[in-house]
Coordinates of C-alpha atoms in Angstrom, one line a residue:
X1383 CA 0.0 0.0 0.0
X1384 CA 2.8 2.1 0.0
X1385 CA 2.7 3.1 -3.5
X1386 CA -0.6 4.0 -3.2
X1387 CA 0.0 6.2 -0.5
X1388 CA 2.4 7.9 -2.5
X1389 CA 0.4 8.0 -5.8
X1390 CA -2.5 10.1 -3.4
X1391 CA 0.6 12.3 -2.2
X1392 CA 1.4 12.9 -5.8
X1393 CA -2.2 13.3 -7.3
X1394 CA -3.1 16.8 -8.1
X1395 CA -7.0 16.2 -7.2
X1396 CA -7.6 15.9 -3.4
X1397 CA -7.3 11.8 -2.5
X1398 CA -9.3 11.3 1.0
X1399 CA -10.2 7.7 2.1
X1400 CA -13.3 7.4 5.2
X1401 CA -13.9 3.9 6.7
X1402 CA -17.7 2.3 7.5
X1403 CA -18.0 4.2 10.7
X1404 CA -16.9 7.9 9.0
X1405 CA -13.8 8.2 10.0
X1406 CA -10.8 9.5 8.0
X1407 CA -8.5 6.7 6.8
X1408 CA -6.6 8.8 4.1
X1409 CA -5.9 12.4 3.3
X1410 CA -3.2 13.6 0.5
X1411 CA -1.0 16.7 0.4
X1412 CA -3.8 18.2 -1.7
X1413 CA -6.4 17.5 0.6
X1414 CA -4.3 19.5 3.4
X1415 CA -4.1 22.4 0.8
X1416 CA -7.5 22.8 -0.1
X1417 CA -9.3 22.2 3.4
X1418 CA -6.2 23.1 5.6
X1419 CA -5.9 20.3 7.5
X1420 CA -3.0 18.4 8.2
X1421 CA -2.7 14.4 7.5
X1422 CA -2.3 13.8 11.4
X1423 CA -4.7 16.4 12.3
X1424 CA -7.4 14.7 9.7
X1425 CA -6.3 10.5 10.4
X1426 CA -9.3 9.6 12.7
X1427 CA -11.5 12.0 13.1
X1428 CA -15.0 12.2 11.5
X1429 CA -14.9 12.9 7.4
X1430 CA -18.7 15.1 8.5
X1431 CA -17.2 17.3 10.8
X1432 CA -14.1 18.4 9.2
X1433 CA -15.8 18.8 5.3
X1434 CA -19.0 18.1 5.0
X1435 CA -21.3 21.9 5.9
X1436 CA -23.9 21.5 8.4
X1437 CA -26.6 21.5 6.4
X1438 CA -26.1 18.7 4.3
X1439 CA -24.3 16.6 7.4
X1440 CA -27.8 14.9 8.3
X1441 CA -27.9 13.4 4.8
X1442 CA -24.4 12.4 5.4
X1443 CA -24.9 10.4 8.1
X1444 CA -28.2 9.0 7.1
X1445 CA -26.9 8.0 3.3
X1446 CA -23.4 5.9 5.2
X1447 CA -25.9 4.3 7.4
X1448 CA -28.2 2.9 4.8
X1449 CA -25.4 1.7 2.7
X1450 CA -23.7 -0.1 5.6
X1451 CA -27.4 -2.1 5.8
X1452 CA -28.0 -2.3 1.8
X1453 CA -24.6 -2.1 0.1
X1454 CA -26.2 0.6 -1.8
X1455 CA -26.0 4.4 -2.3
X1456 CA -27.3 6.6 -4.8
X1457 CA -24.1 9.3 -4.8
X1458 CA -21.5 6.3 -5.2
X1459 CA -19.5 5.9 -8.3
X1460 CA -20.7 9.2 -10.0
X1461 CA -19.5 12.9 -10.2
X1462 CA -22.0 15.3 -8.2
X1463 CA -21.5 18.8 -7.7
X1464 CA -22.0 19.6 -4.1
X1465 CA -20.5 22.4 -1.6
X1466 CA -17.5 21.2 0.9
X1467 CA -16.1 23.6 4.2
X1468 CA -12.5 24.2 5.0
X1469 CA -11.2 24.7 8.1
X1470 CA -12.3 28.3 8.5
X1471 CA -15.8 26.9 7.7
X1472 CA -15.8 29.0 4.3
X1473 CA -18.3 26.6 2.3
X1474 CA -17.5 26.3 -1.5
X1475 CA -18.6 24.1 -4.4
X1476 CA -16.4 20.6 -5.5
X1477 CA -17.2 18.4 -7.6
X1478 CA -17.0 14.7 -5.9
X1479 CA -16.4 11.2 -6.9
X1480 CA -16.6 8.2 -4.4
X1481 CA -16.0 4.5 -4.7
X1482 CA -16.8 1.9 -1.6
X1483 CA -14.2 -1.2 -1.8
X1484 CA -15.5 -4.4 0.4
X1485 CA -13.4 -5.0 3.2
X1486 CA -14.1 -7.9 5.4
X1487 CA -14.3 -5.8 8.3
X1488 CA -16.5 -3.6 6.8
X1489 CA -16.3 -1.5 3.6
X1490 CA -14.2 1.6 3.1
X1491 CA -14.4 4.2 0.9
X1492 CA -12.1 6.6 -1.2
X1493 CA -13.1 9.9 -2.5
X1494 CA -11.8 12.3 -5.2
X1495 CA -12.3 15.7 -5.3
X1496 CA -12.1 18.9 -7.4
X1497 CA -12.5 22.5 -6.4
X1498 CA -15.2 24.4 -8.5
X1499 CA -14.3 27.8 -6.7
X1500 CA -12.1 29.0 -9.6
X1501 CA -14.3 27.8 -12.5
X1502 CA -17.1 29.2 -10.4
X1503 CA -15.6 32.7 -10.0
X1504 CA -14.7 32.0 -14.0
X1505 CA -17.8 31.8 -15.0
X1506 CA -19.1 34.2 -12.6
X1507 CA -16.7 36.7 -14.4
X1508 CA -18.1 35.7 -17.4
X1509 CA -21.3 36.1 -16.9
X1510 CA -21.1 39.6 -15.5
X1511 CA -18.8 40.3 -19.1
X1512 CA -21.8 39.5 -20.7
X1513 CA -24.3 41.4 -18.8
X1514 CA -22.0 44.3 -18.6
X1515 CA -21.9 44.0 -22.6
X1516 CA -25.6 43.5 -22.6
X1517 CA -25.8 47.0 -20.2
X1518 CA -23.6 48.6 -23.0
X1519 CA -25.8 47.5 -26.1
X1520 CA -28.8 48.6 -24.1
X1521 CA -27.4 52.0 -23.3
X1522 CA -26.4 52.5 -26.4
X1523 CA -29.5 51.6 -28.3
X1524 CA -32.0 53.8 -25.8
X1525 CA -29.4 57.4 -26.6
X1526 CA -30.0 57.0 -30.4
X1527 CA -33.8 57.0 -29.7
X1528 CA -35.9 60.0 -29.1
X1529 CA -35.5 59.9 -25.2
X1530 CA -34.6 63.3 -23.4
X1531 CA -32.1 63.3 -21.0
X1532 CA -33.7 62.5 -17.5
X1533 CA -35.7 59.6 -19.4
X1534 CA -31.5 58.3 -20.6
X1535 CA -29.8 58.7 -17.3
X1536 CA -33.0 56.9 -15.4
X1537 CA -32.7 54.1 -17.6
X1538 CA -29.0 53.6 -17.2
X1539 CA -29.8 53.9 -13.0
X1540 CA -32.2 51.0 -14.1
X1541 CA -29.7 49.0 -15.4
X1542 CA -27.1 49.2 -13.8
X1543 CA -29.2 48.2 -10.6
X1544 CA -30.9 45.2 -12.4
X1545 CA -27.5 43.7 -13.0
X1546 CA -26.3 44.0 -9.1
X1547 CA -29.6 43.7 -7.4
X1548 CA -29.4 47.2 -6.3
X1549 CA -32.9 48.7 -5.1
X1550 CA -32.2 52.7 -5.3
X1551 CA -29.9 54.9 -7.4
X1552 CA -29.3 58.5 -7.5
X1553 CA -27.7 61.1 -9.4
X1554 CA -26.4 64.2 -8.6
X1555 CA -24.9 66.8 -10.9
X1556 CA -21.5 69.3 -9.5
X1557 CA -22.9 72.9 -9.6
X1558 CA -22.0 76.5 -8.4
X1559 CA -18.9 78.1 -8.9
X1560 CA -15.3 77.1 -9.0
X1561 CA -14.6 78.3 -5.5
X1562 CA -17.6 76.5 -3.7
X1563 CA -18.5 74.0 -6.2
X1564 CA -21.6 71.5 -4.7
X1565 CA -23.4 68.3 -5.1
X1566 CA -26.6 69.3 -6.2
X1567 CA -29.7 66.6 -6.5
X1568 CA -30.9 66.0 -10.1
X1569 CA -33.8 64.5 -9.0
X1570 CA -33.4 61.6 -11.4
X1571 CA -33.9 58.3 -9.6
X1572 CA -34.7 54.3 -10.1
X1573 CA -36.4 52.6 -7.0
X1574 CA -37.3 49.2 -7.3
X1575 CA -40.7 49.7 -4.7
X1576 CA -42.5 52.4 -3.7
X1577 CA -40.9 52.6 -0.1
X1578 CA -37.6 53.6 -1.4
X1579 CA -39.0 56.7 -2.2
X1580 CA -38.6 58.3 1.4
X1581 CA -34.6 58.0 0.6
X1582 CA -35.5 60.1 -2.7
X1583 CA -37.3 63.1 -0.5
X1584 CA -34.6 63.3 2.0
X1585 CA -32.0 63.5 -0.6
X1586 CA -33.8 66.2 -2.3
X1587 CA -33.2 69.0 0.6
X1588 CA -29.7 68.3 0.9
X1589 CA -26.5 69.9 -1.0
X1590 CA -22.8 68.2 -0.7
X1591 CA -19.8 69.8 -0.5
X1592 CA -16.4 67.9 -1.7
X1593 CA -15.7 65.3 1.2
X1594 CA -19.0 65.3 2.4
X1595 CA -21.3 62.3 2.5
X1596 CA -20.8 59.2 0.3
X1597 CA -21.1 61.3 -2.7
X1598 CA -18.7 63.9 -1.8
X1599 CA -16.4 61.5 -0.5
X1600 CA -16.5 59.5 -4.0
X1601 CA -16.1 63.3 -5.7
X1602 CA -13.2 64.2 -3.4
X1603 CA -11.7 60.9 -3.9
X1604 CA -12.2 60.2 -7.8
X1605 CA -12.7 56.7 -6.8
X1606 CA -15.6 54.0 -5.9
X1607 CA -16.8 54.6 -2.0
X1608 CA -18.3 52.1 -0.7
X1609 CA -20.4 51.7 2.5
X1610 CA -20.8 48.4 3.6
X1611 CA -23.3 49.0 6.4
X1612 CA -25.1 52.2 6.8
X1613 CA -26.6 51.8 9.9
X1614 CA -22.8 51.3 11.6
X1615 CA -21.9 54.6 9.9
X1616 CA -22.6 57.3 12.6
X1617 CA -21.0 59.7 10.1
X1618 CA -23.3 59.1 7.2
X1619 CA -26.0 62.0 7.3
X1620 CA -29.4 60.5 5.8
X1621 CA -28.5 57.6 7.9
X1622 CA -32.1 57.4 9.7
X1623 CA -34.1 57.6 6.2
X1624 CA -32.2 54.3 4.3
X1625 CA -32.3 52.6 7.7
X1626 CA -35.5 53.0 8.3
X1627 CA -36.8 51.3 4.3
X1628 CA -34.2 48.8 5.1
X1629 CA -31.3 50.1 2.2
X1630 CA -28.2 49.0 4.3
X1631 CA -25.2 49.1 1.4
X1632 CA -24.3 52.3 -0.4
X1633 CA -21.8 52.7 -3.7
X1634 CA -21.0 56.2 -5.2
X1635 CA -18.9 56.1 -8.4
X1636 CA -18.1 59.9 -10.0
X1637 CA -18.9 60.5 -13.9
X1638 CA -15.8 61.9 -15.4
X1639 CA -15.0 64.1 -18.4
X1640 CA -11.5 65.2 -19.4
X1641 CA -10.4 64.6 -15.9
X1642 CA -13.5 66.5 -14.5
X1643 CA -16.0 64.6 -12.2
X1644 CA -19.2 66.8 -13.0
X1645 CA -21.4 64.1 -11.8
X1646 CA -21.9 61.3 -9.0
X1647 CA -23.8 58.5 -9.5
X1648 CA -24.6 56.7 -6.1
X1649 CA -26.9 53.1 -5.5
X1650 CA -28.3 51.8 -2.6
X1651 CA -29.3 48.4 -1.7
X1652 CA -30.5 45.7 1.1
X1653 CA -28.6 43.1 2.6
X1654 CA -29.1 41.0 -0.5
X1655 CA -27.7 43.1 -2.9
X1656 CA -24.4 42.9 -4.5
X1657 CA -21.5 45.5 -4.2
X1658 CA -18.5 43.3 -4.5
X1659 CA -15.7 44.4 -6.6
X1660 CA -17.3 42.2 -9.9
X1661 CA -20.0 45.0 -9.2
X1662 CA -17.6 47.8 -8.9
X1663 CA -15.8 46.8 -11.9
X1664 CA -18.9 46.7 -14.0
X1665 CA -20.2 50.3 -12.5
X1666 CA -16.8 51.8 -13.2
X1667 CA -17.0 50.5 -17.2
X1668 CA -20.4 51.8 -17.2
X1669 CA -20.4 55.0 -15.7
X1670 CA -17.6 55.9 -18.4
X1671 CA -20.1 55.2 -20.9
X1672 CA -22.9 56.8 -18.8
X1673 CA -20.6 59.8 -19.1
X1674 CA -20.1 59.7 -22.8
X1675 CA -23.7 59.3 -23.4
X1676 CA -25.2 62.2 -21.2
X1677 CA -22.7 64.3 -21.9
X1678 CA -23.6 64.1 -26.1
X1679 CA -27.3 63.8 -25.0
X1680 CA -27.4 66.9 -23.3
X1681 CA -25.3 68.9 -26.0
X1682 CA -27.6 67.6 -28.4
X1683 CA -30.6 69.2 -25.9
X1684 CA -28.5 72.0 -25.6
X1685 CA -28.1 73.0 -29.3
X1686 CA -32.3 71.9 -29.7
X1687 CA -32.6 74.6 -26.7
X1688 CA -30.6 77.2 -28.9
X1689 CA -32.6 76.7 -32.2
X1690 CA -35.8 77.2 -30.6
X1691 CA -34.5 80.1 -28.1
X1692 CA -33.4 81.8 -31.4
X1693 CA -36.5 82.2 -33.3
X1694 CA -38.1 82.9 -29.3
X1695 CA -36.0 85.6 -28.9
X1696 CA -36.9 87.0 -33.0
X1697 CA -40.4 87.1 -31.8
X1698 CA -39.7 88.7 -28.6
X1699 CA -37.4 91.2 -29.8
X1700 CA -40.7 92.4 -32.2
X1701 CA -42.8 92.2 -29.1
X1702 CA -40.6 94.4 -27.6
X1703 CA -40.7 96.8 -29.8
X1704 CA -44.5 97.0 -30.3
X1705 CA -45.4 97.3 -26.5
X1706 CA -42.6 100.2 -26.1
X1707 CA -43.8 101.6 -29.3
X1708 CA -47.7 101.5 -28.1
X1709 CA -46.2 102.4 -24.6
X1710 CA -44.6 105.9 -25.9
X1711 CA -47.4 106.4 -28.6
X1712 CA -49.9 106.5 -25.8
X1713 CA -48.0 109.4 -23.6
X1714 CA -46.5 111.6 -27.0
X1715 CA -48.2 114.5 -28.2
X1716 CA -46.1 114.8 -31.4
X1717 CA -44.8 113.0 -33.9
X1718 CA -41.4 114.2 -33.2
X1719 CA -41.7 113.9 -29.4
X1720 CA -42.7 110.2 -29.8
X1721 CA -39.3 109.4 -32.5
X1722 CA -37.1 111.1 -29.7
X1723 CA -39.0 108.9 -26.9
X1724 CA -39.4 105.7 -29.1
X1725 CA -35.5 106.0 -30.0
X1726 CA -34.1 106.7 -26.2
X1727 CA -35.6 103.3 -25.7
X1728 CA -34.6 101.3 -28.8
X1729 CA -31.2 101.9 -28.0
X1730 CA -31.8 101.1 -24.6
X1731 CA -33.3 97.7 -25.9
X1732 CA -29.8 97.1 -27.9
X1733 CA -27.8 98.1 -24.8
X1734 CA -29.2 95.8 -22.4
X1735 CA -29.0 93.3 -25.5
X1736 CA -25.3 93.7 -25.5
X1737 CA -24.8 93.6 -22.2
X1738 CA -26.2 89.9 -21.8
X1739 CA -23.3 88.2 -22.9
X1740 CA -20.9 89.2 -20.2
X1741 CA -19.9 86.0 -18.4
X1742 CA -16.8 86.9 -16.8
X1743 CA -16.8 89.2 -14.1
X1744 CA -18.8 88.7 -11.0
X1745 CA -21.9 91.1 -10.5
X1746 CA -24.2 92.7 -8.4
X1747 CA -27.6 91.4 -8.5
X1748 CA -28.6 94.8 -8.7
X1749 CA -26.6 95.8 -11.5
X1750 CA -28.1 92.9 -12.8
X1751 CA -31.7 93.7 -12.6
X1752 CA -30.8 97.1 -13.9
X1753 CA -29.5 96.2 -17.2
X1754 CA -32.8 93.5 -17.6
X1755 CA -35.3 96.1 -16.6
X1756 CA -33.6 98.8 -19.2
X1757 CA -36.0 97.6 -21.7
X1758 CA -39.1 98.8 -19.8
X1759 CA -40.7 102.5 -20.7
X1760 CA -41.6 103.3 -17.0
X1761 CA -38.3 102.0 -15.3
X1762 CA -38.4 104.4 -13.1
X1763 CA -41.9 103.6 -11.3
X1764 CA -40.6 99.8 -10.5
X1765 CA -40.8 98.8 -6.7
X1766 CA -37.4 97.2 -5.6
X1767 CA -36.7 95.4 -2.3
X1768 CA -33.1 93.9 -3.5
X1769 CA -30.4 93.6 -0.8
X1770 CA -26.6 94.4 -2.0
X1771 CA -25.9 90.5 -3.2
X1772 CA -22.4 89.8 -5.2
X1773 CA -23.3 87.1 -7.9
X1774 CA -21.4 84.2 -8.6
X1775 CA -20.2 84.3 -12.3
X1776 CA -21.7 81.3 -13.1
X1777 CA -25.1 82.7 -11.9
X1778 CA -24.9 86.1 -13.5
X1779 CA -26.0 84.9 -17.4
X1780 CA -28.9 82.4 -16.2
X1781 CA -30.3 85.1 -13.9
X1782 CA -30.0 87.6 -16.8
X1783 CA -31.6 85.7 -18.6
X1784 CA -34.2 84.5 -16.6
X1785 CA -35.7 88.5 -15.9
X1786 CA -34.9 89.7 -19.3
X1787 CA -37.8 86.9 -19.8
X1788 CA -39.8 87.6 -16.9
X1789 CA -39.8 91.3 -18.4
X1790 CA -40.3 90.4 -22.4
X1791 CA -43.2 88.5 -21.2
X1792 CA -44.9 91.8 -18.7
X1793 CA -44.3 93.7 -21.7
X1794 CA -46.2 91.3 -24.3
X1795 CA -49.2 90.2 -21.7
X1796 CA -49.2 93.7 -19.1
X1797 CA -51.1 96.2 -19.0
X1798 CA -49.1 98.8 -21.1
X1799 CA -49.8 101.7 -18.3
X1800 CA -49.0 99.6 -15.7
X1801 CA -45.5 98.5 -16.3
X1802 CA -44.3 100.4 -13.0
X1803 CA -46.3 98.3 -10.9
X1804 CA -44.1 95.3 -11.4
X1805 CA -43.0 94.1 -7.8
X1806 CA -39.6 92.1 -7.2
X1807 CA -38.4 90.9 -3.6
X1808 CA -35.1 88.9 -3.0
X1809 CA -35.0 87.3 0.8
X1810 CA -32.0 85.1 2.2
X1811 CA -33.2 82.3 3.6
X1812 CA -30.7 81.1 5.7
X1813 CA -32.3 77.8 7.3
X1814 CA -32.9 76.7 4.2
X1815 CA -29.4 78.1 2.4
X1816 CA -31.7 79.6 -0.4
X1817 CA -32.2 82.7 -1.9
X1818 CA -35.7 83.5 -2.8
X1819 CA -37.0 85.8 -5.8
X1820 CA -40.6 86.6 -6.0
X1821 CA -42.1 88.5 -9.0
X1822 CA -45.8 89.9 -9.0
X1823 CA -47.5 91.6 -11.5
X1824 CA -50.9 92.6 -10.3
X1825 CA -52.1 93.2 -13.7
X1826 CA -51.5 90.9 -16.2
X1827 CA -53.3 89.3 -19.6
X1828 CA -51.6 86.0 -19.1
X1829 CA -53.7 83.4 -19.9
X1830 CA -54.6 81.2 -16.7
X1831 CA -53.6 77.9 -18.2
X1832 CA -52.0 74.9 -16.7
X1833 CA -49.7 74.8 -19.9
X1834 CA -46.1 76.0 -20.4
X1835 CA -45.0 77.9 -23.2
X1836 CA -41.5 78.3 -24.6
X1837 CA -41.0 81.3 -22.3
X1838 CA -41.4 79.8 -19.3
X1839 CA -39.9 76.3 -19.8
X1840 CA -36.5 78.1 -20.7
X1841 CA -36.7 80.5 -17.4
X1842 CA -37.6 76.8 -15.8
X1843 CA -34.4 75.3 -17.7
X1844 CA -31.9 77.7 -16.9
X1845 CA -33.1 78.1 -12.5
X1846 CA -33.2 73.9 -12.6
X1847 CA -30.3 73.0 -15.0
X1848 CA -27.7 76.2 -14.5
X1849 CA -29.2 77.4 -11.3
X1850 CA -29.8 73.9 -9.6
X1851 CA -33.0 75.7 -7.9
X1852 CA -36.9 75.5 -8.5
X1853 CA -39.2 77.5 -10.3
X1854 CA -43.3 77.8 -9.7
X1855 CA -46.0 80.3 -11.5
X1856 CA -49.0 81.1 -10.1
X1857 CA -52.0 82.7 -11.8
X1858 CA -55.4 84.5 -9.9
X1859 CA -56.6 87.4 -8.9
X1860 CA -53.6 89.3 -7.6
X1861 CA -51.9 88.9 -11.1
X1862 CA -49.1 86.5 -11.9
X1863 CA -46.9 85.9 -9.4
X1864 CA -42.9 84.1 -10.0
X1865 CA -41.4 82.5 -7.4
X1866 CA -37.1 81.4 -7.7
X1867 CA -35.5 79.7 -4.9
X1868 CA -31.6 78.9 -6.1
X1869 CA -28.7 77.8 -3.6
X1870 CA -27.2 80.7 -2.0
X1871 CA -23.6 79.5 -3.0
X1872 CA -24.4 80.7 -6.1
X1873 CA -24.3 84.5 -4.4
X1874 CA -21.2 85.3 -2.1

């Protein structure tokens, strides 16, 4: 028997050997690798206990016992595919062979066994190569439909949580300017049930600076975070709402461009989802893509935006010009008096035209409001209640832009001899870290409708998209009333 001993020794597949009562008889150098027990450790000691995982050990016992009375044993002779324990109990799939010999004393039984773990995690790979491929395809195909760009990102949210088992995913877009740059919510989100949504509200109230949070911690970082339990994290700040719907994992990954993050994707999951590094991998590959895709969607919305702003703004510009012109044919007595009024404020009409443009240079918001207001005949009779607020630069052509609209549209729907009752308040909230603008124009010919025209989806566009704050309209008996919350780190 010697040189069968040293055959086992030699065999690269484990070689263990278990008599009629379960003991070990035999146990090669490979079986010491793989379980971690030694060969004098192993000799003697019950085959169930050391490989065998609890669960099946019942079946075990029962299946040696009813071969010991009938000499027969369904498992015996065959390869099975099974699960095995080493000796830190980590359970992991073989694939087994046994064959009984009849001993006079009473049978015996040799075993050989293969490890599955590394074909396992093979195939494991491969399968998550395939559905990372089948991610990309599917990405790809929904950006070359007619989807806009909140429809796009949601779907990739979608998919990328399908594939992991994720329940919740998020993104938030970087906003404000370069010296106090912020996290803000996009408001786009996948949840897989209705109870996730709580998550959704409490992320919608809160900004992130760099380092702050998961997601600011992934931005500061330029690198997967990953938290692996949310209720252990004292420092995670909407700990209370994911605990509470039972979202206990957390990933954020950053959206890069030109080695830029200027978004952060982040998912959420239970205690059965998946955030392993296979995962990790798969969000990296995809969020690249991601990046790609939303960054061409939204220059494609961005030059649609442009086509349609231009011929808004043609038709504007001749609105402009009528209400002024009715505005100063009303008050003028003579022909000439009404050329010299009508051309003081055409040429104020191309001044404050030229003065949009200017980007660079931080501004007062009243300085602002002046240039915007320039087109109105009875300036002078407008109510102010601004406070002296530096702009951001980044905020200084949305905001332009945004009461250069509000005023195009008093003059088109207001009451022509009522232009200087236009109202405009600015407040600082400061529990809230907004700043609020409020518009009201008593009198008004705006039609009370529930439906947006051109004019107010791109004041809506520019507070949401450059802005990152909210916009509402309101329509009754006090007139039309505006009402513009942004962040007030877009304002030092």
């Amino acid at each position: 028997m010697d040189h069968l001993s040293s055959l086992f020794d030699r065999a690269l597949d484990v070689v263990v050997g278990m008599d009629h009562r379960g003991n070990v008889i035999a146990w090669n150098k490979a079986a010491e690798d793989l379980f971690g027990w030694s060969r004098e450790e192993a000799i003697g000691q019950s085959m169930g206990d050391l490989i065998v995982p609890k669960k099946h050990r019942t079946s075990h016992s029962k299946g040696l016992a009813k071969y010991n009375r009938t000499k027969k044993g369904p498992v015996l002779e065959q390869r099975i595919k099974i699960t095995a324990i080493d000796r830190a109990q980590f359970e992991f799939p073989i694939e087994l062979s046994i064959f009984p010999m009849h001993q006079p004393n009473g049978d015996i039984f040799y075993a050989f066994i293969r490890s599955l773990l590394l074909e396992e995690a093979h195939r494991t790979e491969q399968d998550m190569r395939a559905q990372e491929a089948e991610v990309l395809l599917a990405v790809a195909t929904t950006l070359i439909e007619d989807t806009s760009l909140e429809e796009f990102t949601r779907y990739c949210l979608r998919k990328i949580c399908d594939v992991a088992g994720l329940d919740a995913a998020h993104l938030f877009y970087v906003r404000g300017h370069t010296d106090d740059r912020r996290l803000i919510p996009s408001g786009i989100w996948y949840v897989s049930e209705a109870k996730f949504q709580a998550v959704a509200d409490d992320t919608a109230r809160r900004t992130f600076r760099k380092g702050e949070g998961l997601p600011g911690q992934a931005w500061l970082e330029g690198n997967a975070v990953v938290v692996e339990s949310i209720p252990e994290r004292k420092d995670f700040i909407r700990r209370a709402s994911f605990e509470q719907v039972g979202l206990v994992q957390g990933l954020a990954v950053p959206i890069d461009q030109e080695n830029k993050t200027f978004a952060i994707m982040e998912f959420f999951g239970t205690a059965k989802a998946r955030v392993d590094e296979d995962v990790i991998r798969l969000v990296r590959t995809v969020a690249k893509q991601i990046g790609l895709a939303i960054q061409r969607k939204g220059e494609a919305e961005e030059r649609a935006i442009l086509r349609g702003e231009l011929a808004h703004r043609l038709g504007n510009s001749l609105a402009i010009l009528s209400a002024i012109f009715r505005a100063t044919a009303a008050k003028a007595t003579t022909v000439s008096e009404l050329a010299s009024s009508f051309s003081v404020r055409l040429h104020a009409v191309a001044r404050a035209y030229k003065e949009l443009p200017k980007t660079s240079e931080h501004r007062s918001l009243e300085s602002v409001l002046e240039d915007s207001l320039e087109l109105l005949p009875d300036r002078d009779r407008l109510l102010f209640d601004v406070p002296s607020i530096q702009l951001a630069a980044d905020a200084v052509v949305p905001l332009s832009l945004v009461f250069s609209e509000l005023v195009t549209n008093h003059l088109k729907h207001g009451n022509p001899e009522g232009h200087g009752n236009i109202s405009l308040s600015v407040e600082e909230v400061h529990e809230s870290s907004l700043i609020r603008f409020v518009w009201h124009e008593p009198e008004t010919t705006y039609p009370a409708t529930s439906s947006e025209g051109y004019g107010s989806f791109l004041v809506r566009a520019l507070v949401e998209d450059k802005l990152s704050g909210t916009f509402s309209r309101t329509f009754g008996r006090d007139g039309f009333n505006a009402v513009i919350q942004i962040p007030d780190n877009f304002v030092r």
